[in-house]
mmCIF file of C-alpha atoms in Angstrom:
data_model
loop_
_atom_site.group_PDB
_atom_site.id
_atom_site.type_symbol
_atom_site.label_atom_id
_atom_site.label_comp_id
_atom_site.label_asym_id
_atom_site.label_seq_id
_atom_site.Cartn_x
_atom_site.Cartn_y
_atom_site.Cartn_z
ATOM 1 C CA UNK A 1 -79.122 -39.952 31.140
ATOM 2 C CA UNK A 2 -76.563 -38.674 33.872
ATOM 3 C CA UNK A 3 -74.319 -37.781 30.920
ATOM 4 C CA UNK A 4 -76.889 -35.705 29.223
ATOM 5 C CA UNK A 5 -78.050 -34.073 32.698
ATOM 6 C CA UNK A 6 -74.340 -33.147 33.155
ATOM 7 C CA UNK A 7 -74.067 -31.711 29.813
ATOM 8 C CA UNK A 8 -77.445 -29.782 30.555
ATOM 9 C CA UNK A 9 -76.177 -28.483 33.969
ATOM 10 C CA UNK A 10 -72.528 -27.962 32.998
ATOM 11 C CA UNK A 11 -72.666 -26.921 29.265
ATOM 12 C CA UNK A 12 -69.216 -27.750 27.228
ATOM 13 C CA UNK A 13 -67.668 -24.510 25.722
ATOM 14 C CA UNK A 14 -65.290 -24.038 22.682
ATOM 15 C CA UNK A 15 -61.867 -23.747 23.597
ATOM 16 C CA UNK A 16 -61.296 -21.302 20.745
ATOM 17 C CA UNK A 17 -63.929 -18.611 21.814
ATOM 18 C CA UNK A 18 -66.013 -20.043 24.570
ATOM 19 C CA UNK A 19 -69.154 -20.739 22.643
ATOM 20 C CA UNK A 20 -71.855 -23.520 23.700
ATOM 21 C CA UNK A 21 -70.456 -27.079 21.924
ATOM 22 C CA UNK A 22 -73.103 -28.555 20.193
ATOM 23 C CA UNK A 23 -73.567 -32.542 21.360
ATOM 24 C CA UNK A 24 -71.837 -33.179 17.797
ATOM 25 C CA UNK A 25 -68.425 -30.727 18.378
ATOM 26 C CA UNK A 26 -65.568 -31.869 20.314
ATOM 27 C CA UNK A 27 -63.414 -29.037 21.746
ATOM 28 C CA UNK A 28 -63.858 -26.447 18.990
ATOM 29 C CA UNK A 29 -67.156 -25.016 17.586
ATOM 30 C CA UNK A 30 -67.811 -25.542 13.614
ATOM 31 C CA UNK A 31 -66.779 -21.781 13.313
ATOM 32 C CA UNK A 32 -63.357 -22.235 15.145
ATOM 33 C CA UNK A 33 -63.051 -25.346 13.310
ATOM 34 C CA UNK A 34 -63.658 -23.768 9.853
ATOM 35 C CA UNK A 35 -61.064 -20.836 10.163
ATOM 36 C CA UNK A 36 -58.229 -22.520 11.705
ATOM 37 C CA UNK A 37 -54.883 -20.733 10.720
ATOM 38 C CA UNK A 38 -52.749 -24.083 9.099
ATOM 39 C CA UNK A 39 -49.678 -23.212 8.089
ATOM 40 C CA UNK A 40 -49.018 -26.098 4.875
ATOM 41 C CA UNK A 41 -45.411 -26.264 6.261
ATOM 42 C CA UNK A 42 -45.242 -29.636 5.347
ATOM 43 C CA UNK A 43 -45.722 -28.825 1.799
ATOM 44 C CA UNK A 44 -42.115 -27.057 1.435
ATOM 45 C CA UNK A 45 -38.686 -27.834 2.503
ATOM 46 C CA UNK A 46 -37.885 -24.165 3.045
ATOM 47 C CA UNK A 47 -40.363 -23.083 5.143
ATOM 48 C CA UNK A 48 -40.569 -20.753 8.413
ATOM 49 C CA UNK A 49 -39.991 -23.570 10.777
ATOM 50 C CA UNK A 50 -36.677 -24.456 9.109
ATOM 51 C CA UNK A 51 -35.788 -21.065 9.143
ATOM 52 C CA UNK A 52 -35.650 -20.916 12.981
ATOM 53 C CA UNK A 53 -33.044 -23.520 12.556
ATOM 54 C CA UNK A 54 -30.976 -22.104 9.892
ATOM 55 C CA UNK A 55 -27.240 -21.892 10.742
ATOM 56 C CA UNK A 56 -27.809 -23.434 14.244
ATOM 57 C CA UNK A 57 -28.512 -27.288 13.811
ATOM 58 C CA UNK A 58 -28.367 -29.436 10.768
ATOM 59 C CA UNK A 59 -31.795 -30.733 10.963
ATOM 60 C CA UNK A 60 -33.842 -32.822 8.478
ATOM 61 C CA UNK A 61 -36.921 -31.100 8.157
ATOM 62 C CA UNK A 62 -39.094 -29.533 10.301
ATOM 63 C CA UNK A 63 -42.793 -27.892 10.193
ATOM 64 C CA UNK A 64 -45.957 -27.192 12.536
ATOM 65 C CA UNK A 65 -49.663 -27.431 11.812
ATOM 66 C CA UNK A 66 -51.085 -24.319 13.047
ATOM 67 C CA UNK A 67 -49.975 -20.399 13.139
ATOM 68 C CA UNK A 68 -50.442 -18.954 16.963
ATOM 69 C CA UNK A 69 -50.933 -15.646 17.524
ATOM 70 C CA UNK A 70 -51.942 -13.919 21.067
ATOM 71 C CA UNK A 71 -55.090 -13.922 21.996
ATOM 72 C CA UNK A 72 -56.699 -15.822 18.928
ATOM 73 C CA UNK A 73 -58.523 -18.817 18.380
ATOM 74 C CA UNK A 74 -55.203 -21.327 18.605
ATOM 75 C CA UNK A 75 -53.746 -19.449 21.763
ATOM 76 C CA UNK A 76 -56.994 -19.999 23.678
ATOM 77 C CA UNK A 77 -56.767 -23.519 22.556
ATOM 78 C CA UNK A 78 -53.563 -24.286 23.725
ATOM 79 C CA UNK A 79 -53.968 -22.355 27.030
ATOM 80 C CA UNK A 80 -56.844 -25.375 27.735
ATOM 81 C CA UNK A 81 -54.217 -27.774 26.607
ATOM 82 C CA UNK A 82 -51.669 -26.428 29.340
ATOM 83 C CA UNK A 83 -53.888 -25.167 31.916
ATOM 84 C CA UNK A 84 -57.210 -26.147 31.597
ATOM 85 C CA UNK A 85 -56.678 -29.887 32.318
ATOM 86 C CA UNK A 86 -57.730 -30.997 28.330
ATOM 87 C CA UNK A 87 -54.625 -33.107 27.233
ATOM 88 C CA UNK A 88 -57.162 -34.814 24.809
ATOM 89 C CA UNK A 89 -56.694 -31.541 22.588
ATOM 90 C CA UNK A 90 -53.151 -32.499 21.926
ATOM 91 C CA UNK A 91 -54.226 -35.942 20.740
ATOM 92 C CA UNK A 92 -57.122 -34.863 18.427
ATOM 93 C CA UNK A 93 -54.583 -31.739 16.992
ATOM 94 C CA UNK A 94 -52.320 -34.702 16.745
ATOM 95 C CA UNK A 95 -54.570 -36.943 14.589
ATOM 96 C CA UNK A 96 -55.551 -34.083 12.677
ATOM 97 C CA UNK A 97 -51.707 -33.699 11.601
ATOM 98 C CA UNK A 98 -51.085 -37.117 11.063
ATOM 99 C CA UNK A 99 -53.928 -37.253 8.559
ATOM 100 C CA UNK A 100 -52.363 -34.248 6.796
ATOM 101 C CA UNK A 101 -48.817 -35.511 6.681
ATOM 102 C CA UNK A 102 -50.282 -38.521 5.392
ATOM 103 C CA UNK A 103 -50.561 -36.800 2.002
ATOM 104 C CA UNK A 104 -46.300 -36.416 2.071
ATOM 105 C CA UNK A 105 -43.196 -38.660 2.863
ATOM 106 C CA UNK A 106 -42.769 -36.718 5.939
ATOM 107 C CA UNK A 107 -42.505 -39.977 8.151
ATOM 108 C CA UNK A 108 -41.326 -42.724 6.052
ATOM 109 C CA UNK A 109 -38.069 -42.342 7.281
ATOM 110 C CA UNK A 110 -38.572 -41.779 10.952
ATOM 111 C CA UNK A 111 -37.179 -44.542 13.642
ATOM 112 C CA UNK A 112 -38.533 -43.088 16.919
ATOM 113 C CA UNK A 113 -40.668 -40.247 17.949
ATOM 114 C CA UNK A 114 -39.179 -38.090 20.775
ATOM 115 C CA UNK A 115 -41.595 -36.069 22.738
ATOM 116 C CA UNK A 116 -39.762 -33.200 24.418
ATOM 117 C CA UNK A 117 -39.691 -34.208 28.058
ATOM 118 C CA UNK A 118 -41.265 -32.601 31.292
ATOM 119 C CA UNK A 119 -39.363 -32.170 34.398
ATOM 120 C CA UNK A 120 -40.610 -34.945 36.428
ATOM 121 C CA UNK A 121 -42.100 -32.529 39.332
ATOM 122 C CA UNK A 122 -43.600 -30.222 36.616
ATOM 123 C CA UNK A 123 -45.416 -33.167 34.964
ATOM 124 C CA UNK A 124 -46.631 -34.769 38.211
ATOM 125 C CA UNK A 125 -48.004 -31.428 39.153
ATOM 126 C CA UNK A 126 -50.034 -31.026 35.888
ATOM 127 C CA UNK A 127 -50.633 -34.181 35.547
ATOM 128 C CA UNK A 128 -49.620 -34.909 31.808
ATOM 129 C CA UNK A 129 -47.380 -34.024 29.167
ATOM 130 C CA UNK A 130 -49.075 -31.960 26.911
ATOM 131 C CA UNK A 131 -47.216 -33.271 23.907
ATOM 132 C CA UNK A 132 -47.853 -37.003 25.066
ATOM 133 C CA UNK A 133 -51.336 -37.029 23.168
ATOM 134 C CA UNK A 134 -49.733 -35.657 19.679
ATOM 135 C CA UNK A 135 -46.965 -38.476 19.950
ATOM 136 C CA UNK A 136 -49.375 -41.066 20.652
ATOM 137 C CA UNK A 137 -51.526 -39.925 17.558
ATOM 138 C CA UNK A 138 -48.644 -40.259 15.425
ATOM 139 C CA UNK A 139 -47.558 -43.447 16.924
ATOM 140 C CA UNK A 140 -51.141 -45.029 16.016
ATOM 141 C CA UNK A 141 -51.236 -43.950 12.545
ATOM 142 C CA UNK A 142 -47.564 -44.740 11.261
ATOM 143 C CA UNK A 143 -46.960 -47.618 14.158
ATOM 144 C CA UNK A 144 -43.735 -45.575 14.938
ATOM 145 C CA UNK A 145 -42.338 -46.146 18.655
ATOM 146 C CA UNK A 146 -42.505 -43.759 21.204
ATOM 147 C CA UNK A 147 -39.428 -43.039 23.337
ATOM 148 C CA UNK A 148 -39.491 -41.305 26.682
ATOM 149 C CA UNK A 149 -36.210 -42.759 28.048
ATOM 150 C CA UNK A 150 -33.134 -41.857 25.720
ATOM 151 C CA UNK A 151 -33.798 -37.790 26.427
ATOM 152 C CA UNK A 152 -34.891 -36.712 29.709
ATOM 153 C CA UNK A 153 -35.355 -33.547 31.470
ATOM 154 C CA UNK A 154 -33.424 -33.178 34.676
ATOM 155 C CA UNK A 155 -34.133 -29.772 35.880
ATOM 156 C CA UNK A 156 -37.146 -27.346 35.762
ATOM 157 C CA UNK A 157 -37.047 -24.191 33.672
ATOM 158 C CA UNK A 158 -39.564 -21.252 33.773
ATOM 159 C CA UNK A 159 -41.994 -20.895 30.808
ATOM 160 C CA UNK A 160 -40.895 -19.229 27.687
ATOM 161 C CA UNK A 161 -43.574 -16.723 27.940
ATOM 162 C CA UNK A 162 -41.940 -15.463 31.399
ATOM 163 C CA UNK A 163 -38.109 -15.129 30.100
ATOM 164 C CA UNK A 164 -36.592 -11.988 28.490
ATOM 165 C CA UNK A 165 -35.493 -12.298 24.756
ATOM 166 C CA UNK A 166 -32.229 -12.676 25.691
ATOM 167 C CA UNK A 167 -33.056 -15.817 27.849
ATOM 168 C CA UNK A 168 -35.152 -17.280 25.266
ATOM 169 C CA UNK A 169 -32.253 -17.257 22.670
ATOM 170 C CA UNK A 170 -29.631 -18.692 25.037
ATOM 171 C CA UNK A 171 -29.989 -22.431 25.092
ATOM 172 C CA UNK A 172 -29.389 -24.326 28.443
ATOM 173 C CA UNK A 173 -28.096 -27.740 27.845
ATOM 174 C CA UNK A 174 -27.922 -28.824 31.475
ATOM 175 C CA UNK A 175 -31.615 -29.008 31.715
ATOM 176 C CA UNK A 176 -31.561 -32.286 29.464
ATOM 177 C CA UNK A 177 -29.931 -35.593 29.535
ATOM 178 C CA UNK A 178 -29.116 -38.031 26.914
ATOM 179 C CA UNK A 179 -28.744 -41.579 27.494
ATOM 180 C CA UNK A 180 -27.713 -43.211 24.494
ATOM 181 C CA UNK A 181 -26.953 -46.805 23.512
ATOM 182 C CA UNK A 182 -25.388 -48.316 20.592
ATOM 183 C CA UNK A 183 -28.960 -49.756 19.383
ATOM 184 C CA UNK A 184 -29.641 -45.410 18.537
ATOM 185 C CA UNK A 185 -26.923 -45.421 16.260
ATOM 186 C CA UNK A 186 -27.970 -44.101 12.578
ATOM 187 C CA UNK A 187 -31.366 -43.446 13.527
ATOM 188 C CA UNK A 188 -33.757 -40.894 12.686
ATOM 189 C CA UNK A 189 -35.508 -39.218 15.419
ATOM 190 C CA UNK A 190 -38.616 -36.994 15.281
ATOM 191 C CA UNK A 191 -38.487 -34.211 18.008
ATOM 192 C CA UNK A 192 -42.113 -33.294 19.157
ATOM 193 C CA UNK A 193 -43.201 -30.245 20.970
ATOM 194 C CA UNK A 194 -46.560 -27.973 20.998
ATOM 195 C CA UNK A 195 -45.264 -24.669 20.087
ATOM 196 C CA UNK A 196 -42.308 -23.556 18.161
ATOM 197 C CA UNK A 197 -41.299 -20.024 19.628
ATOM 198 C CA UNK A 198 -37.712 -19.248 19.267
ATOM 199 C CA UNK A 199 -36.834 -22.781 18.945
ATOM 200 C CA UNK A 200 -34.443 -22.537 21.926
ATOM 201 C CA UNK A 201 -35.735 -25.804 23.557
ATOM 202 C CA UNK A 202 -35.883 -28.182 20.298
ATOM 203 C CA UNK A 203 -32.655 -26.653 19.174
ATOM 204 C CA UNK A 204 -31.161 -27.922 22.346
ATOM 205 C CA UNK A 205 -32.665 -31.161 22.392
ATOM 206 C CA UNK A 206 -31.482 -31.730 18.565
ATOM 207 C CA UNK A 207 -28.153 -31.168 19.599
ATOM 208 C CA UNK A 208 -27.957 -33.891 22.076
ATOM 209 C CA UNK A 209 -29.681 -36.285 19.921
ATOM 210 C CA UNK A 210 -27.407 -35.221 16.955
ATOM 211 C CA UNK A 211 -24.392 -36.336 19.176
ATOM 212 C CA UNK A 212 -25.202 -39.912 18.460
ATOM 213 C CA UNK A 213 -23.115 -41.194 15.407
ATOM 214 C CA UNK A 214 -24.928 -41.324 12.556
ATOM 215 C CA UNK A 215 -27.965 -40.024 13.588
ATOM 216 C CA UNK A 216 -30.755 -37.368 11.991
ATOM 217 C CA UNK A 217 -33.387 -35.135 13.612
ATOM 218 C CA UNK A 218 -36.569 -33.763 12.470
ATOM 219 C CA UNK A 219 -38.829 -31.710 14.323
ATOM 220 C CA UNK A 220 -42.683 -31.437 14.169
ATOM 221 C CA UNK A 221 -44.861 -29.062 16.385
ATOM 222 C CA UNK A 222 -48.382 -28.422 16.456
ATOM 223 C CA UNK A 223 -48.216 -24.637 16.402
ATOM 224 C CA UNK A 224 -46.128 -21.746 15.053
ATOM 225 C CA UNK A 225 -45.203 -18.546 16.571
ATOM 226 C CA UNK A 226 -44.877 -15.750 14.042
#
């Protein structure tokens, strides 16, 4: 009864278009769910996401779930994820992607899931890493362990949206730290992030992981910026 009263007084709204949600709807209304712009990049080994890293790093595969455009449904959704205290969005999108990827062999050779780390002060301020739900969903579906110790962030950086183009395309390797041990030799790491924009952060992280002997790196993101 208390839950019904709270929903009556403070109805939940769609994270994509702000319409009032029905009781059976989660964070998106039926209309927004029906028009989510899926990339289907997982179906091609030469997709747009792979193109972001071409000639820069030797990754095994890369793909993203949704297309991200400014002021669209997906951008509204990710704004709520990052700044609206709704970490469950990452998990639900992760479950969606996990099911889609089951149609392929994408995750069959993955040994570790590596969420792109946040600086500890920023994580404490926000209360969560927006990639953790995504990682948890994949771990549950495929029984792949999550590793949050191998790669850490040791300095804070400003958001990609506040940087100039030059700042975005110049990797800052000093903000991340790798703590390798012999057990990681020859492993296939899956880097996870929320949005693939320039690819600079993921490129930096991948280069560090590829320093491990005989290692391989693949990349998955929840959204891709055209």
